[in-house]
Amino acid sequence: MSKPLCVLVGAPGAGKSTVGRLLADAYGVSFRDTDADIEAAAGKPISEIFIDEGEQHFRALEAAAVAAALDGHDGVLALGGGAILAEANRDLLAGHTVIYLSVELSDAVSRVGLGQGRPLLALNPRATLRFLLDQRRPLYEQVASHTVVTDGRTPEEITAELVELLKG
């Protein structure tokens, strides 16, 4: 049984995938993204899972992916933005080094665009993203060992801060 070096959580546009890959490279470990795991297991993009089977089915797949990754991955792990909505997933994060990559609305919108391929952002993406940020922020803070502000910063700057955080 292995344990991730760290688990990255945060809203869409926080930089979990981009920073996660850079951090994994810095440590010479692998990067894993539970959203990619879900797509591989389902054989289709998350947006199609939402359309074909609905959000509840997606969340069940997500819970299985989170549990498997937390139990079997020793590199850098990124969770999908909504993974922390499930209490079971939040409970599984106890005892792990969880880094909340915080992002505000303006940076999130500029990074994700206005919803391409993101099913929860398909209608009125700016208002939906604002709602998601407000709804999820307390949950990200609840599970976080550390919070790193990403606004106005490059992925390389954020990665350098994470390397320093993980040393101590």
mmCIF file of N, CA and C in Angstrom, residues 62-117:
data_model
loop_
_atom_site.group_PDB
_atom_site.id
_atom_site.type_symbol
_atom_site.label_atom_id
_atom_site.label_comp_id
_atom_site.label_asym_id
_atom_site.label_seq_id
_atom_site.Cartn_x
_atom_site.Cartn_y
_atom_site.Cartn_z
ATOM 1 N N GLU A 62 -16.329 8.493 -9.646
ATOM 2 C CA GLU A 62 -15.315 9.345 -9.038
ATOM 3 C C GLU A 62 -14.908 8.819 -7.660
ATOM 4 N N ALA A 63 -15.878 8.410 -6.857
ATOM 5 C CA ALA A 63 -15.579 7.892 -5.518
ATOM 6 C C ALA A 63 -14.675 6.661 -5.615
ATOM 7 N N ALA A 64 -14.963 5.778 -6.565
ATOM 8 C CA ALA A 64 -14.130 4.588 -6.750
ATOM 9 C C ALA A 64 -12.721 4.978 -7.198
ATOM 10 N N ALA A 65 -12.623 5.955 -8.092
ATOM 11 C CA ALA A 65 -11.322 6.395 -8.600
ATOM 12 C C ALA A 65 -10.494 7.049 -7.493
ATOM 13 N N VAL A 66 -11.134 7.860 -6.667
ATOM 14 C CA VAL A 66 -10.432 8.524 -5.566
ATOM 15 C C VAL A 66 -9.907 7.482 -4.580
ATOM 16 N N ALA A 67 -10.744 6.541 -4.191
ATOM 17 C CA ALA A 67 -10.328 5.507 -3.235
ATOM 18 C C ALA A 67 -9.151 4.700 -3.782
ATOM 19 N N ALA A 68 -9.227 4.305 -5.045
ATOM 20 C CA ALA A 68 -8.157 3.509 -5.647
ATOM 21 C C ALA A 68 -6.858 4.300 -5.724
ATOM 22 N N ALA A 69 -6.930 5.558 -6.120
ATOM 23 C CA ALA A 69 -5.732 6.376 -6.273
ATOM 24 C C ALA A 69 -5.081 6.677 -4.924
ATOM 25 N N LEU A 70 -5.879 6.954 -3.914
ATOM 26 C CA LEU A 70 -5.322 7.243 -2.594
ATOM 27 C C LEU A 70 -4.643 6.016 -2.004
ATOM 28 N N ASP A 71 -5.096 4.854 -2.386
ATOM 29 C CA ASP A 71 -4.570 3.611 -1.834
ATOM 30 C C ASP A 71 -3.403 3.042 -2.637
ATOM 31 N N GLY A 72 -3.247 3.490 -3.877
ATOM 32 C CA GLY A 72 -2.255 2.817 -4.710
ATOM 33 C C GLY A 72 -1.313 3.698 -5.496
ATOM 34 N N HIS A 73 -1.275 4.984 -5.225
ATOM 35 C CA HIS A 73 -0.425 5.889 -6.003
ATOM 36 C C HIS A 73 0.549 6.583 -5.067
ATOM 37 N N ASP A 74 1.835 6.584 -5.432
ATOM 38 C CA ASP A 74 2.821 7.202 -4.546
ATOM 39 C C ASP A 74 3.414 8.489 -5.107
ATOM 40 N N GLY A 75 2.823 9.012 -6.169
ATOM 41 C CA GLY A 75 3.305 10.261 -6.761
ATOM 42 C C GLY A 75 2.412 11.424 -6.383
ATOM 43 N N VAL A 76 2.242 12.337 -7.321
ATOM 44 C CA VAL A 76 1.368 13.496 -7.136
ATOM 45 C C VAL A 76 -0.006 13.132 -7.689
ATOM 46 N N LEU A 77 -1.025 13.385 -6.902
ATOM 47 C CA LEU A 77 -2.397 13.042 -7.278
ATOM 48 C C LEU A 77 -3.251 14.294 -7.337
ATOM 49 N N ALA A 78 -3.985 14.469 -8.433
ATOM 50 C CA ALA A 78 -4.950 15.567 -8.557
ATOM 51 C C ALA A 78 -6.353 14.980 -8.564
ATOM 52 N N LEU A 79 -7.221 15.557 -7.737
ATOM 53 C CA LEU A 79 -8.621 15.139 -7.718
ATOM 54 C C LEU A 79 -9.444 16.092 -8.560
ATOM 55 N N GLY A 80 -10.520 15.591 -9.129
ATOM 56 C CA GLY A 80 -11.441 16.446 -9.861
ATOM 57 C C GLY A 80 -12.004 17.506 -8.915
ATOM 58 N N GLY A 81 -12.395 18.632 -9.477
ATOM 59 C CA GLY A 81 -12.855 19.763 -8.673
ATOM 60 C C GLY A 81 -13.989 19.457 -7.725
ATOM 61 N N GLY A 82 -14.873 18.526 -8.095
ATOM 62 C CA GLY A 82 -16.022 18.221 -7.253
ATOM 63 C C GLY A 82 -15.847 17.011 -6.353
ATOM 64 N N ALA A 83 -14.682 16.394 -6.373
ATOM 65 C CA ALA A 83 -14.475 15.173 -5.591
ATOM 66 C C ALA A 83 -14.698 15.398 -4.100
ATOM 67 N N ILE A 84 -14.433 16.612 -3.627
ATOM 68 C CA ILE A 84 -14.560 16.886 -2.194
ATOM 69 C C ILE A 84 -16.015 17.049 -1.768
ATOM 70 N N LEU A 85 -16.944 17.029 -2.699
ATOM 71 C CA LEU A 85 -18.359 17.147 -2.340
ATOM 72 C C LEU A 85 -18.843 15.931 -1.551
ATOM 73 N N ALA A 86 -18.267 14.785 -1.835
ATOM 74 C CA ALA A 86 -18.679 13.551 -1.154
ATOM 75 C C ALA A 86 -17.957 13.438 0.183
ATOM 76 N N GLU A 87 -18.739 13.271 1.240
ATOM 77 C CA GLU A 87 -18.156 13.148 2.573
ATOM 78 C C GLU A 87 -17.183 11.968 2.643
ATOM 79 N N ALA A 88 -17.520 10.867 1.968
ATOM 80 C CA ALA A 88 -16.637 9.696 1.972
ATOM 81 C C ALA A 88 -15.264 10.042 1.389
ATOM 82 N N ASN A 89 -15.240 10.828 0.324
ATOM 83 C CA ASN A 89 -13.961 11.241 -0.258
ATOM 84 C C ASN A 89 -13.197 12.145 0.701
ATOM 85 N N ARG A 90 -13.900 13.065 1.347
ATOM 86 C CA ARG A 90 -13.232 13.946 2.322
ATOM 87 C C ARG A 90 -12.652 13.117 3.459
ATOM 88 N N ASP A 91 -13.385 12.114 3.919
ATOM 89 C CA ASP A 91 -12.891 11.250 5.000
ATOM 90 C C ASP A 91 -11.631 10.496 4.573
ATOM 91 N N LEU A 92 -11.596 10.038 3.319
ATOM 92 C CA LEU A 92 -10.439 9.300 2.820
ATOM 93 C C LEU A 92 -9.178 10.169 2.762
ATOM 94 N N LEU A 93 -9.364 11.481 2.673
ATOM 95 C CA LEU A 93 -8.212 12.383 2.579
ATOM 96 C C LEU A 93 -7.513 12.595 3.924
ATOM 97 N N ALA A 94 -8.159 12.211 5.009
ATOM 98 C CA ALA A 94 -7.541 12.352 6.333
ATOM 99 C C ALA A 94 -6.234 11.565 6.356
ATOM 100 N N GLY A 95 -5.200 12.182 6.882
ATOM 101 C CA GLY A 95 -3.908 11.517 6.961
ATOM 102 C C GLY A 95 -3.038 11.698 5.730
ATOM 103 N N HIS A 96 -3.560 12.353 4.710
ATOM 104 C CA HIS A 96 -2.786 12.633 3.500
ATOM 105 C C HIS A 96 -2.357 14.101 3.509
ATOM 106 N N THR A 97 -1.299 14.405 2.782
ATOM 107 C CA THR A 97 -0.895 15.794 2.571
ATOM 108 C C THR A 97 -1.744 16.331 1.431
ATOM 109 N N VAL A 98 -2.692 17.199 1.781
ATOM 110 C CA VAL A 98 -3.640 17.730 0.804
ATOM 111 C C VAL A 98 -3.350 19.211 0.611
ATOM 112 N N ILE A 99 -3.133 19.596 -0.626
ATOM 113 C CA ILE A 99 -2.850 20.993 -0.942
ATOM 114 C C ILE A 99 -4.006 21.560 -1.746
ATOM 115 N N TYR A 100 -4.601 22.597 -1.181
ATOM 116 C CA TYR A 100 -5.703 23.299 -1.835
ATOM 117 C C TYR A 100 -5.117 24.415 -2.674
ATOM 118 N N LEU A 101 -5.264 24.296 -3.985
ATOM 119 C CA LEU A 101 -4.848 25.354 -4.902
ATOM 120 C C LEU A 101 -6.033 26.298 -5.053
ATOM 121 N N SER A 102 -5.930 27.419 -4.397
ATOM 122 C CA SER A 102 -7.010 28.396 -4.363
ATOM 123 C C SER A 102 -6.960 29.283 -5.606
ATOM 124 N N VAL A 103 -8.134 29.543 -6.170
ATOM 125 C CA VAL A 103 -8.223 30.417 -7.345
ATOM 126 C C VAL A 103 -9.500 31.240 -7.229
ATOM 127 N N GLU A 104 -9.427 32.493 -7.626
ATOM 128 C CA GLU A 104 -10.598 33.361 -7.628
ATOM 129 C C GLU A 104 -11.233 33.342 -9.022
ATOM 130 N N LEU A 105 -12.438 33.858 -9.103
ATOM 131 C CA LEU A 105 -13.246 33.758 -10.314
ATOM 132 C C LEU A 105 -12.539 34.263 -11.567
ATOM 133 N N SER A 106 -11.937 35.443 -11.524
ATOM 134 C CA SER A 106 -11.356 36.007 -12.751
ATOM 135 C C SER A 106 -10.242 35.125 -13.307
ATOM 136 N N ASP A 107 -9.372 34.625 -12.450
ATOM 137 C CA ASP A 107 -8.307 33.745 -12.927
ATOM 138 C C ASP A 107 -8.876 32.410 -13.397
ATOM 139 N N ALA A 108 -9.846 31.870 -12.670
ATOM 140 C CA ALA A 108 -10.446 30.583 -13.061
ATOM 141 C C ALA A 108 -11.071 30.688 -14.448
ATOM 142 N N VAL A 109 -11.812 31.765 -14.707
ATOM 143 C CA VAL A 109 -12.456 31.946 -16.010
ATOM 144 C C VAL A 109 -11.411 32.060 -17.111
ATOM 145 N N SER A 110 -10.345 32.824 -16.859
ATOM 146 C CA SER A 110 -9.337 32.988 -17.905
ATOM 147 C C SER A 110 -8.598 31.682 -18.170
ATOM 148 N N ARG A 111 -8.499 30.810 -17.174
ATOM 149 C CA ARG A 111 -7.782 29.550 -17.358
ATOM 150 C C ARG A 111 -8.639 28.461 -17.994
ATOM 151 N N VAL A 112 -9.914 28.369 -17.631
ATOM 152 C CA VAL A 112 -10.744 27.279 -18.166
ATOM 153 C C VAL A 112 -11.552 27.707 -19.375
ATOM 154 N N GLY A 113 -11.536 28.977 -19.707
ATOM 155 C CA GLY A 113 -12.408 29.444 -20.768
ATOM 156 C C GLY A 113 -13.824 29.423 -20.230
ATOM 157 N N LEU A 114 -14.766 29.342 -21.086
ATOM 158 C CA LEU A 114 -16.140 29.370 -20.598
ATOM 159 C C LEU A 114 -16.843 28.042 -20.822
ATOM 160 N N GLY A 115 -16.220 26.993 -20.297
ATOM 161 C CA GLY A 115 -16.938 25.740 -20.157
ATOM 162 C C GLY A 115 -16.703 24.653 -21.173
ATOM 163 N N GLN A 116 -15.815 24.834 -22.139
ATOM 164 C CA GLN A 116 -15.617 23.802 -23.148
ATOM 165 C C GLN A 116 -15.220 22.486 -22.481
ATOM 166 N N GLY A 117 -16.027 21.452 -22.690
ATOM 167 C CA GLY A 117 -15.711 20.142 -22.153
ATOM 168 C C GLY A 117 -15.938 19.997 -20.660
#
